[in-house]
Coordinates of C-alpha atoms in Angstrom, one line a residue:
X1 CA -3.6 -4.7 4.6
X2 CA -6.4 -3.1 2.3
X3 CA -5.8 -1.9 -0.6
X4 CA -2.3 -1.8 -1.4
X5 CA -4.0 -5.0 -4.0
X6 CA -6.5 -2.5 -5.4
X7 CA -5.7 -1.7 -8.8
X8 CA -6.1 2.1 -8.3
X9 CA -3.6 1.5 -5.5
X10 CA -1.2 4.5 -6.8
X11 CA -3.9 7.1 -7.4
X12 CA -5.4 6.4 -3.7
X13 CA -2.2 6.7 -2.5
X14 CA -0.7 10.3 -4.5
X15 CA -4.2 11.5 -2.4
X16 CA -2.2 10.9 0.8
X17 CA 1.3 11.1 -0.2
X18 CA 1.8 12.9 -2.9
X19 CA 5.9 12.2 -3.1
X20 CA 5.5 8.7 -2.3
X21 CA 6.3 6.2 -5.1
X22 CA 4.9 2.4 -5.3
X23 CA 6.1 -0.3 -7.3
X24 CA 4.4 -3.9 -7.7
X25 CA 5.8 -7.0 -9.1
X26 CA 5.3 -10.3 -9.0
X27 CA 8.5 -12.3 -7.6
X28 CA 6.8 -15.5 -8.2
X29 CA 3.6 -17.1 -8.9
X30 CA 2.3 -16.6 -5.5
X31 CA 4.4 -13.7 -4.1
X32 CA 4.4 -10.0 -4.8
X33 CA 6.4 -7.6 -3.6
X34 CA 5.3 -3.8 -3.1
X35 CA 7.9 -0.9 -2.8
X36 CA 7.2 2.5 -1.0
X37 CA 9.6 4.8 -1.5
X38 CA 9.8 8.6 -0.2
X39 CA 12.6 10.0 -1.8
X40 CA 12.2 13.8 -0.5
X41 CA 12.4 12.0 3.0
X42 CA 14.9 9.1 1.6
X43 CA 12.5 6.5 3.3
X44 CA 11.3 3.3 1.7
X45 CA 9.3 0.3 2.9
X46 CA 9.3 -3.1 0.9
X47 CA 6.6 -5.4 1.7
X48 CA 6.5 -9.3 0.8
X49 CA 3.2 -10.6 0.4
X50 CA 1.9 -13.7 -0.2
X51 CA -1.7 -15.6 0.0
X52 CA -1.7 -18.2 2.9
X53 CA -4.7 -20.9 2.0
X54 CA -5.0 -22.5 4.9
X55 CA -5.3 -19.5 6.9
X56 CA -7.3 -17.5 4.4
X57 CA -5.1 -14.2 4.9
X58 CA -1.9 -12.5 3.3
X59 CA 1.3 -13.5 5.1
X60 CA 3.8 -10.3 5.2
X61 CA 7.3 -9.3 5.1
X62 CA 8.2 -5.5 5.8
X63 CA 11.1 -4.2 5.7
X64 CA 11.9 -0.1 6.2
X65 CA 14.9 1.8 5.4
X66 CA 15.6 5.4 6.1
X67 CA 13.3 5.7 9.4
X68 CA 10.8 3.9 10.7
X69 CA 7.0 5.4 10.6
X70 CA 6.0 5.1 6.5
X71 CA 4.9 2.0 7.0
X72 CA 2.2 2.6 9.5
X73 CA 1.5 5.9 8.1
X74 CA 0.4 3.9 5.0
X75 CA -1.2 1.3 7.0
X76 CA -3.7 3.8 9.1
X77 CA -4.1 5.8 5.9
X78 CA -5.5 2.8 3.7
X79 CA -7.5 2.1 7.2
X80 CA -9.1 5.5 6.9
X81 CA -9.7 5.2 3.3
X82 CA -11.1 1.1 3.9
X83 CA -13.4 2.8 6.7
X84 CA -14.4 5.7 4.1
X85 CA -16.3 2.9 1.6
X86 CA -12.9 2.6 -0.4
X87 CA -13.7 5.1 -2.6
X88 CA -12.2 5.0 -6.1
X89 CA -10.3 7.8 -8.0
X90 CA -12.4 9.5 -10.9
X91 CA -9.7 8.5 -13.3
X92 CA -6.0 7.3 -12.7
X93 CA -4.8 10.4 -11.8
X94 CA -7.2 12.0 -9.9
X95 CA -8.9 10.3 -6.8
X96 CA -12.3 12.0 -5.4
X97 CA -11.6 11.2 -2.4
X98 CA -9.8 13.5 0.1
X99 CA -8.1 11.7 3.3
X100 CA -7.2 13.9 6.3
X101 CA -4.0 15.3 6.2
X102 CA -1.0 12.8 7.1
X103 CA 1.8 13.7 9.5
X104 CA 5.3 12.1 8.5

């Protein structure tokens, strides 16, 4: 999914999901872990992402806890961001792009 590896992912995400936090870490040289948590809703998503040289695509394994839907909403949100031209935040704490309201 485009967007979660962007250097300003947290600011971009915060514009549409103000209660969702994001943490990224490299587990090994070719596997990144992304964790999205919405503490107010009691839901979370863990994504293990690995670049596949053979297919030229990222492979991802996704697990949700506390309910289903957060990941689908994040994917739809970043697809909308992509269609809007991948607008960048004005700075790390404010985003100039305003997405349509997301229902969660």
